[in-house]
XYZ file of N, CA and C in Angstrom:
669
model
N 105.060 113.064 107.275
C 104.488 111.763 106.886
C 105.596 110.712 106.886
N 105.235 109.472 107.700
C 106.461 108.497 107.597
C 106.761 107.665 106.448
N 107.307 106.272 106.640
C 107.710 106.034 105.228
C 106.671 105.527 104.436
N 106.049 104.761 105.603
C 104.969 103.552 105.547
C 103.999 104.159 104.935
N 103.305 105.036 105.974
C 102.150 106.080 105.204
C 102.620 106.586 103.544
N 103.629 107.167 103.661
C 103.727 107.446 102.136
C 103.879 106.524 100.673
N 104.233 105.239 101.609
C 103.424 104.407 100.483
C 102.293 104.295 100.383
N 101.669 104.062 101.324
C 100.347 103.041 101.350
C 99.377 104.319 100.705
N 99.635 105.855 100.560
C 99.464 106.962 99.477
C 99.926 106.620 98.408
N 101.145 106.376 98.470
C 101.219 105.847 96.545
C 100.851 104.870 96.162
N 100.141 103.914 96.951
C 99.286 102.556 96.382
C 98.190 102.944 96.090
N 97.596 103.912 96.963
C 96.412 103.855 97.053
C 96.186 104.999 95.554
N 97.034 105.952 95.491
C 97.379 106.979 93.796
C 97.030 105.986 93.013
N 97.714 105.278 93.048
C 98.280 104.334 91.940
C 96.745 103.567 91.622
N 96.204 103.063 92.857
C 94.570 102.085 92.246
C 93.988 103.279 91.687
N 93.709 104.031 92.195
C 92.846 105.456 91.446
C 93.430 105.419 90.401
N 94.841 105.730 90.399
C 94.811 105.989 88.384
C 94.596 104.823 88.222
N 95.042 104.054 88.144
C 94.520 102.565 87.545
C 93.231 102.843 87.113
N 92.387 102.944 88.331
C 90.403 102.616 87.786
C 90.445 103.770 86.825
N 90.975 104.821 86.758
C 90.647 106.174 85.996
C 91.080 105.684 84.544
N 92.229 105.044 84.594
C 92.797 104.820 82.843
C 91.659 103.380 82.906
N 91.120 102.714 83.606
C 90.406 101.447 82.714
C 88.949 102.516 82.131
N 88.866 103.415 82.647
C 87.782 103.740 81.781
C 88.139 104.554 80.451
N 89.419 104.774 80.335
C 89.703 105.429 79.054
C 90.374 104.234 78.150
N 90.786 103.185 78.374
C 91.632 102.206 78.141
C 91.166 101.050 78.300
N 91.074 100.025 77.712
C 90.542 98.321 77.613
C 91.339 97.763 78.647
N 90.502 97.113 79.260
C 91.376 96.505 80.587
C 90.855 94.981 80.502
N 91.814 94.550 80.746
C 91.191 92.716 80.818
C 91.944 91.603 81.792
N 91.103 90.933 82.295
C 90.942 89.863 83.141
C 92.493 88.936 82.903
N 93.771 89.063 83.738
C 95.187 88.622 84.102
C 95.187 86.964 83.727
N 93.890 86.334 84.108
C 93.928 84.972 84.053
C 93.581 84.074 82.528
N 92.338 85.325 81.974
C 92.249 84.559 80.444
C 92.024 85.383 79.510
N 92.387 86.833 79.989
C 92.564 88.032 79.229
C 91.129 88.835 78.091
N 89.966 87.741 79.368
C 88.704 88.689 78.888
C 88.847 89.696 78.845
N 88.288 90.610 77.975
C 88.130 92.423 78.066
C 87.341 92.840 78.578
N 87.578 93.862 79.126
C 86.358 94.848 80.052
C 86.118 94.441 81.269
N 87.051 93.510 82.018
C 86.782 92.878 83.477
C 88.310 92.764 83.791
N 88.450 93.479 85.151
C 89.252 93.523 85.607
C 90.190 92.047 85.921
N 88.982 91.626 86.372
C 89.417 89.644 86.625
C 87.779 88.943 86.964
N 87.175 88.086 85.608
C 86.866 87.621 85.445
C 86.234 86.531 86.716
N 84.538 86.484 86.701
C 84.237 85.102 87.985
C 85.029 83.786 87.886
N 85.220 83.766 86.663
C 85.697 82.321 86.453
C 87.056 82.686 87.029
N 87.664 83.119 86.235
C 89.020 83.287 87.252
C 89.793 83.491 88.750
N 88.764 84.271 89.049
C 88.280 84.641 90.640
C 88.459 83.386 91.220
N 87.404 82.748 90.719
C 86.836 81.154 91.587
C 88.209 80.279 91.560
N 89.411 80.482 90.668
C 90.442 79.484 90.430
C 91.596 80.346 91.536
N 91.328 81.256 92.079
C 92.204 82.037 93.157
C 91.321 81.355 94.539
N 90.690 80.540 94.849
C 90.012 79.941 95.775
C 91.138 79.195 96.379
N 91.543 79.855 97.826
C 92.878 79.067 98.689
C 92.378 77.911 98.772
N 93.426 76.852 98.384
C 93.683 75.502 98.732
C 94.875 75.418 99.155
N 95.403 75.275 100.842
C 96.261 76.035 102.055
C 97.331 74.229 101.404
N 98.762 74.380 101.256
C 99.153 73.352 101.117
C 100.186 73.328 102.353
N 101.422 72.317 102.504
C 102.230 72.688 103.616
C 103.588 72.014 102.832
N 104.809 72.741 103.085
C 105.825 72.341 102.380
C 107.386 72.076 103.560
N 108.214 71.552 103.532
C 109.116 72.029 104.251
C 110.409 71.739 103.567
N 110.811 73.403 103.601
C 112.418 73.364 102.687
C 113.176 73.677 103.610
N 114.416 72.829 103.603
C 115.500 73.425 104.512
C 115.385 73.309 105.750
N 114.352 72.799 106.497
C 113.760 72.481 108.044
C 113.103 73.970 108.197
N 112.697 74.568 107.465
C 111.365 75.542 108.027
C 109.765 75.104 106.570
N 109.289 75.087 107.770
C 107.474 74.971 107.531
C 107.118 76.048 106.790
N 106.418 76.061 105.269
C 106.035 76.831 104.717
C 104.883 76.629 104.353
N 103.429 77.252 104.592
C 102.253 77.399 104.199
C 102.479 78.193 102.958
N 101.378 77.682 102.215
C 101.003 78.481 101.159
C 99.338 77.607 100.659
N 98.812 79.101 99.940
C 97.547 79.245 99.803
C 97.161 78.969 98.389
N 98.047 78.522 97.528
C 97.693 78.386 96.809
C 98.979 77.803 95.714
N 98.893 76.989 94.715
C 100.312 76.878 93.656
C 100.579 77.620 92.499
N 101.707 77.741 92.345
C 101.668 78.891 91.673
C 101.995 78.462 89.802
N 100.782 78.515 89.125
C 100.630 78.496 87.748
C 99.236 78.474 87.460
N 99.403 78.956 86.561
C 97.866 79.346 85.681
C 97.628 80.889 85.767
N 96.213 80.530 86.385
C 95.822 82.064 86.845
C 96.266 82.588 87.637
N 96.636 82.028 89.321
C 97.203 82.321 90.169
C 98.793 83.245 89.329
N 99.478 82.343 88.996
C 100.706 82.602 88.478
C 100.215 84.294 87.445
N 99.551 84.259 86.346
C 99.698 84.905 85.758
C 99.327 86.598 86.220
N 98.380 85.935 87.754
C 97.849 87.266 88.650
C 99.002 88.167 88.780
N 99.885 87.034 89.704
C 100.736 87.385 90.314
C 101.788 88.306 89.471
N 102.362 87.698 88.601
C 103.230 88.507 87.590
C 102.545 89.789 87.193
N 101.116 89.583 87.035
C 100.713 91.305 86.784
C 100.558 92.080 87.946
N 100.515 92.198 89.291
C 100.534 92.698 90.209
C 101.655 92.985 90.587
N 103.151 91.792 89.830
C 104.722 92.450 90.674
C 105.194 92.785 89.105
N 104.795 92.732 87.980
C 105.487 93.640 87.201
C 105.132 94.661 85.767
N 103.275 94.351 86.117
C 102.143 95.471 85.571
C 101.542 96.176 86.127
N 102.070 96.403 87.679
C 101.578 97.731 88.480
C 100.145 96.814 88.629
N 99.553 95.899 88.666
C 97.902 95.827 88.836
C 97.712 96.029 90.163
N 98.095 96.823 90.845
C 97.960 96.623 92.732
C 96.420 96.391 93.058
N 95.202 96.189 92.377
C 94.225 95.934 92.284
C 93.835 94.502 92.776
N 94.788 93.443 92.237
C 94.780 92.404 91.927
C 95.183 91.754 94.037
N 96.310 92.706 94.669
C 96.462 92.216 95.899
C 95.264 92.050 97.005
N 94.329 92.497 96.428
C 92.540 92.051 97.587
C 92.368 90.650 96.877
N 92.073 90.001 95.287
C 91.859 88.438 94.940
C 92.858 87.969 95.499
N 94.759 88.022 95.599
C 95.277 87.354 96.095
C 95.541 87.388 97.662
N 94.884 87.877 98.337
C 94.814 88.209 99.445
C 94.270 87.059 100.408
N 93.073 86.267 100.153
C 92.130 85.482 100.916
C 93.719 84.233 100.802
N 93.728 83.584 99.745
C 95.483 82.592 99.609
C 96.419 83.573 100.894
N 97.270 84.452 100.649
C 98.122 84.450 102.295
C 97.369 84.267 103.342
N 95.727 84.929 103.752
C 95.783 84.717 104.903
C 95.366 83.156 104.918
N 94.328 82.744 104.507
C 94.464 80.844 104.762
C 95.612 80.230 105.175
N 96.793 80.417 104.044
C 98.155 80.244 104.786
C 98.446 80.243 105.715
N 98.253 81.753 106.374
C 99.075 82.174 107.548
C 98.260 81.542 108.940
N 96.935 81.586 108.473
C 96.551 80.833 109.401
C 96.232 79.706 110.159
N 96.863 78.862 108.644
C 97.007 77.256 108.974
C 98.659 77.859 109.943
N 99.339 78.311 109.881
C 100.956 78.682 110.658
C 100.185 78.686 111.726
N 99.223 79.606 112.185
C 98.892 79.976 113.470
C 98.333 79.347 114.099
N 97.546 78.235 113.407
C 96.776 76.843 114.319
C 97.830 75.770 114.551
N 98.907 75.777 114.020
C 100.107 74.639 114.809
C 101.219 75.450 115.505
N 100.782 76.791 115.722
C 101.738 77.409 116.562
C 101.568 78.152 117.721
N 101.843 77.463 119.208
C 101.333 77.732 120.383
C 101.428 79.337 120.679
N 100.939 79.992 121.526
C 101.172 81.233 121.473
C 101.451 82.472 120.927
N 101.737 83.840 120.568
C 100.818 84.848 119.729
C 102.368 84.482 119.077
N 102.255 85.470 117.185
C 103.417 85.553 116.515
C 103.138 86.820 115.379
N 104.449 87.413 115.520
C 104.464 88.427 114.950
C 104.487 87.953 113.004
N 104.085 88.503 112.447
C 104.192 88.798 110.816
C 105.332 89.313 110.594
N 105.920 89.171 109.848
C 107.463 89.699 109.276
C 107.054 89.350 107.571
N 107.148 90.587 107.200
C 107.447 90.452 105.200
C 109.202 90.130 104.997
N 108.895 89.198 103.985
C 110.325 89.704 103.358
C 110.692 91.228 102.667
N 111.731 91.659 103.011
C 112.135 92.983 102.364
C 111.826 93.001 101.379
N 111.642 94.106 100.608
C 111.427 94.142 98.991
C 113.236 95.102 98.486
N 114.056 94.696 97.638
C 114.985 95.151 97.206
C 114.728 96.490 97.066
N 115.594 97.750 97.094
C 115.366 98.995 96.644
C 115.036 99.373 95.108
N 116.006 98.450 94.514
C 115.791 98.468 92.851
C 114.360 98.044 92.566
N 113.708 96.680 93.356
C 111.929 96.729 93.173
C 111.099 97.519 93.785
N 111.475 98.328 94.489
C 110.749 99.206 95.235
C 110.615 100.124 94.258
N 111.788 100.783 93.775
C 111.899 101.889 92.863
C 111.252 101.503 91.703
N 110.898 100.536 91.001
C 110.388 99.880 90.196
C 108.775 100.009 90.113
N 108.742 99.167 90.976
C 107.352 99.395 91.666
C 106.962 100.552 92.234
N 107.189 100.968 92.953
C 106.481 101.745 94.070
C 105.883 101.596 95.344
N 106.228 99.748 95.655
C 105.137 98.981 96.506
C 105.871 97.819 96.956
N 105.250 97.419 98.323
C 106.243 96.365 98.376
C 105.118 95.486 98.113
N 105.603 94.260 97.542
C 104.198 93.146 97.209
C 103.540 92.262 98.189
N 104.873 91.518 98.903
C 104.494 90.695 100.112
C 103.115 91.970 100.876
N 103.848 92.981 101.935
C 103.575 93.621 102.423
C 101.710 94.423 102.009
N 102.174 94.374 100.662
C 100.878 94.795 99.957
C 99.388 93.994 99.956
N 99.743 92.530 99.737
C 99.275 91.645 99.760
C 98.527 91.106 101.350
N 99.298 91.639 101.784
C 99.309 91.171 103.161
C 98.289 91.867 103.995
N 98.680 93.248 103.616
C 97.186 94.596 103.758
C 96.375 94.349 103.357
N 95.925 93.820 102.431
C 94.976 94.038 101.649
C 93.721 92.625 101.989
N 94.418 91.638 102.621
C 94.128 90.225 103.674
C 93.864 90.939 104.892
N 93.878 92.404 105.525
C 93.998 92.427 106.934
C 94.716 92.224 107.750
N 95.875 91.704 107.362
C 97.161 91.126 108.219
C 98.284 92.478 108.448
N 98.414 92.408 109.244
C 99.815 93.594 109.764
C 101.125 92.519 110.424
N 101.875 93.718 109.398
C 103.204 92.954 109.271
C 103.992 94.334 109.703
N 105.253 92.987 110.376
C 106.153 94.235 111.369
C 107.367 94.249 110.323
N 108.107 95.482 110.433
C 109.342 95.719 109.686
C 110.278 95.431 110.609
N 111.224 93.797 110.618
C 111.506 93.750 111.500
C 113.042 92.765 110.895
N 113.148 93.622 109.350
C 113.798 93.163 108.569
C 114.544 94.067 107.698
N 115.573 94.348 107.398
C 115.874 95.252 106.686
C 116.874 94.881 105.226
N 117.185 95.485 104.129
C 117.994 94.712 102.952
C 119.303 95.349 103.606
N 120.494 94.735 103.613
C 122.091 94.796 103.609
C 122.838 94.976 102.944
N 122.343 94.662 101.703
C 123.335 94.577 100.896
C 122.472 93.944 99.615
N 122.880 94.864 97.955
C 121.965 94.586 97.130
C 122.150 93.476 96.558
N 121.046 92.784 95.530
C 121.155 91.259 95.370
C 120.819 91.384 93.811
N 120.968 90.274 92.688
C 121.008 89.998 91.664
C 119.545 90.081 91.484
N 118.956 89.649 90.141
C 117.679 89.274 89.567
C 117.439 87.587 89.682
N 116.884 87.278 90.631
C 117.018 85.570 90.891
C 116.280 84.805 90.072
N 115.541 85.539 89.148
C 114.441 84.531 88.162
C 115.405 83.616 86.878
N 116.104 84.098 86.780
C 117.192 82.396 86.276
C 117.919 82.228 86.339
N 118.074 82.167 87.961
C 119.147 81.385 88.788
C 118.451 80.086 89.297
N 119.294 79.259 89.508
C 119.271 77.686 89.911
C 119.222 77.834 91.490
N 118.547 76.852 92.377
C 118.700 76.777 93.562
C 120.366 76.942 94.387
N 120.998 76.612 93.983
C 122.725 77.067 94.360
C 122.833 78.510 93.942
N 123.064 78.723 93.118
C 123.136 80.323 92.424
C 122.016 80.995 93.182
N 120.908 81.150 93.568
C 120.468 82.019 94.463
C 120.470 82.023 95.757
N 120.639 80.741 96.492
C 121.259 80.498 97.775
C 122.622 81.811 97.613
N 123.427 81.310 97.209
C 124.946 82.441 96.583
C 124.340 84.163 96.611
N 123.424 84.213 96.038
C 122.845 85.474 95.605
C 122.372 86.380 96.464
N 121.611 85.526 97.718
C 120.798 85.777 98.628
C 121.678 86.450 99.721
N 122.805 85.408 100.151
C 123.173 84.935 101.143
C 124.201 86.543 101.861
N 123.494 86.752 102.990
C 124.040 87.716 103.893
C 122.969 89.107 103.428
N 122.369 88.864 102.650
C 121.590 90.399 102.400
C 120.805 90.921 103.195
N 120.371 90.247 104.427
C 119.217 90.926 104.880
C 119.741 91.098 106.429
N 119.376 91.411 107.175
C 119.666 91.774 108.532
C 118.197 92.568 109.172
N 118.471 91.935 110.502
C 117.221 92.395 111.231
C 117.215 93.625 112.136
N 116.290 93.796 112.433
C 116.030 95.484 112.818
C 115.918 95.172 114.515
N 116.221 96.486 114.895
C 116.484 96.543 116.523
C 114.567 96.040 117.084
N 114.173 95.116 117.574
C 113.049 95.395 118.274
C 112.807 93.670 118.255
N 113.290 92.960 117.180
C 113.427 91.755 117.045
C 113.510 90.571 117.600
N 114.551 90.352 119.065
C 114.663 90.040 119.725
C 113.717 89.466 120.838
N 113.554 88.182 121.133
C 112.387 87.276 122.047
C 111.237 87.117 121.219
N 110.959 87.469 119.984
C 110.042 87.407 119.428
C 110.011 86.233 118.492
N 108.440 85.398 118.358
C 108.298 83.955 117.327
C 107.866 85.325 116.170
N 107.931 84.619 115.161
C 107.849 85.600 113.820
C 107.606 84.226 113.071
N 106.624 84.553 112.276
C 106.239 84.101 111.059
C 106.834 84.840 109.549
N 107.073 84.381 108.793
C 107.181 85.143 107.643
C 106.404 85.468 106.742
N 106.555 86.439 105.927
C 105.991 86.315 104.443
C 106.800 86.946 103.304
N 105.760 86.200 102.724
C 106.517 86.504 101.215
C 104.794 86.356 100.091
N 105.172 86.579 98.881
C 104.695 86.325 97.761
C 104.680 84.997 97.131
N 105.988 84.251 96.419
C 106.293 83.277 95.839
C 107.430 82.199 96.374
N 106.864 81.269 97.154
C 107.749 80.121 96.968
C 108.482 79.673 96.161
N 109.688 79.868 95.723
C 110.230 78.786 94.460
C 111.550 77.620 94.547
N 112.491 78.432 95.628
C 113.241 77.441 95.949
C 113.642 77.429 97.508
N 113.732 78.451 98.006
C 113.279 78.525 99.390
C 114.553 79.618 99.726
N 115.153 80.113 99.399
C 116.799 80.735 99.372
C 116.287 81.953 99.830
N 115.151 82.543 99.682
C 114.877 84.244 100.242
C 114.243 83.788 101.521
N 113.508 82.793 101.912
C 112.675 82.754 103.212
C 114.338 82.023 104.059
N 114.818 81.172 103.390
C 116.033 80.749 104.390
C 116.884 82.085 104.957
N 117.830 83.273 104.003
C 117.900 84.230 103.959
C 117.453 85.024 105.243
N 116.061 85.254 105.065
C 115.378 85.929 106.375
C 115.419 85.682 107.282
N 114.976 84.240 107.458
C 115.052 83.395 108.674
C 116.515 83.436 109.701
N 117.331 83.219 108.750
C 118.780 83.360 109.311
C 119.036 85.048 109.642
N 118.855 86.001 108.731
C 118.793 87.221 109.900
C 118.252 87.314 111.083
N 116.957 87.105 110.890
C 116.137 87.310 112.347
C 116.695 86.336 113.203
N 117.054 85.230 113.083
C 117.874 84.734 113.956
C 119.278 84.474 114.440
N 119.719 85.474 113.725
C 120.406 86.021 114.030
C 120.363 87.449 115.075
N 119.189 88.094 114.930
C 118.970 89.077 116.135
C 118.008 88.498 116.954
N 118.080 87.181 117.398
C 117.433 86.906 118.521
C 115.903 86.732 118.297
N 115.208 86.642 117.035
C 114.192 85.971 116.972
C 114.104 84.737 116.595
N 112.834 83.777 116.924
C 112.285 82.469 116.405
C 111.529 82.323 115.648
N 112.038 82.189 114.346
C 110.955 81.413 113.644
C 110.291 81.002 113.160
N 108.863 80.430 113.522
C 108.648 79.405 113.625
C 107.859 78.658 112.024
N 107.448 79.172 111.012
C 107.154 78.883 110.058
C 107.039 80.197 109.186
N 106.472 79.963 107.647
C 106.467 80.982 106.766
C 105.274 80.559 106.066
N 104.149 82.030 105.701
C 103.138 81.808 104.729
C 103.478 82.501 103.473
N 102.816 81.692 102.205
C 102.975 82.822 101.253
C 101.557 82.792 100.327
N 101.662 83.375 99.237
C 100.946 83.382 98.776
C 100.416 82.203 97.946
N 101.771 82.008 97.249
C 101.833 80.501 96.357
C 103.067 80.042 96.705
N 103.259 78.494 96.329
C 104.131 77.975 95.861
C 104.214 77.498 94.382
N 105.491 77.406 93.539
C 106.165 76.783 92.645
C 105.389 75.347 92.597
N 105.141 74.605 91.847
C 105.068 73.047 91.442
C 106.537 72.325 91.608
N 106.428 71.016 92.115
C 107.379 70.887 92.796
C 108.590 69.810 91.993
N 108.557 71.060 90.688
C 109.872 70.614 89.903
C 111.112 71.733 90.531
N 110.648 72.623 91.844
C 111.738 73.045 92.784
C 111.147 73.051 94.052
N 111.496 73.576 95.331
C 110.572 74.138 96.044
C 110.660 75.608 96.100
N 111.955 81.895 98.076
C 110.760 82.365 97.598
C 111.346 83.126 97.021
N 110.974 83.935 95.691
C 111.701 84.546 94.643
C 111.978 85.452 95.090
């Protein structure tokens, strides 16, 4: 069994126990913490993509949605309460995204996730972008790999994670002549999608924009 498959088995473990403990265990809705609902209509309806367009650093970033409230509070339970449940509601937000990328971008383009660190992998069990991304229908190429390990960037400043980021990722042999889109999860200052971008082009790919799931409010402009 390869690597890929043996996750997408431990995601899929992982929703089973999940549904198995909500019936022994109170489970409640991420956005306003109703009980007994996984995620709430009302809440649901506030995960409704509204596709925005941003540009940090001279690359084009779609995103499906901004990130606070419910959106926000989804998200944090899906990358650090195991809810892998939650990546089908945030799912319809990347692809809107990705597909506003694909209507201003001439000819076909590959998907590229951002890497997920080994320390969040091990953490998790899952990569989130990637997860998220499945769970939308979208196939994403591994066409990215981590280099070298990186800090916890959630309170670091836009300089300090630029610093943090910078040289970690490197691209994988197959890369080359190819437009690539990115993804990610969270927009916040742009230092992990710049990051990527500069590997892959560094092995000879283009490009040409990035979707995510959300963006940050724009007291900055991906984590």
């Amino acid at each position: 069994m390869d690597v890929e498959l043996r996750e997408r088995w431990a995601v899929a473990a992982r929703d089973a126990a999940s549904a198995a403990l909500a019936l022994l265990l109170p489970v409640a809705c991420p956005g306003c913490g109703l009980q007994g609902v996984a995620l709430c209509d009302s809440c649901r309806l506030r995960l409704h993509p509204a596709p925005r367009r941003r540009v940090v650093d001279g690359l084009t970033v779609w995103s499906g949605l901004a990130f606070d409230g419910v959106c926000a509070r989804a998200l944090r339970a899906l990358k650090e309460r195991g809810r892998t449940d939650l990546a089908r509601a945030l799912g319809p937000a990347l692809l809107e995204a990705l597909r506003a990328v694909v209507a201003g971008a001439p000819g076909g383009v590959v998907a590229v996730a951002v890497p997920t660190s080994a320390a969040a992998l091990r953490r998790r069990g899952y990569r989130v972008p990637e997860l998220v991304a499945r769970r939308a229908g979208v196939r994403t190429a591994r066409l990215l790999a981590v280099a070298r390990a990186t800090g916890d960037q959630r309170a670091l400043g836009r300089d300090e994670r630029a610093r943090n980021v910078a040289g970690s990722m490197r691209a994988r042999r197959g890369a080359a002549g190819l437009a690539v889109v990115l993804i990610d999860d969270v927009l916040t200052t742009g230092a992990t999608l710049a990051e990527a971008r500069r590997a892959l082009e560094a092995g000879g790919a283009r490009v040409v924009a990035a979707a995510v799931v959300a963006d940050t409010p724009l007291r900055s402009s991906t984590a």
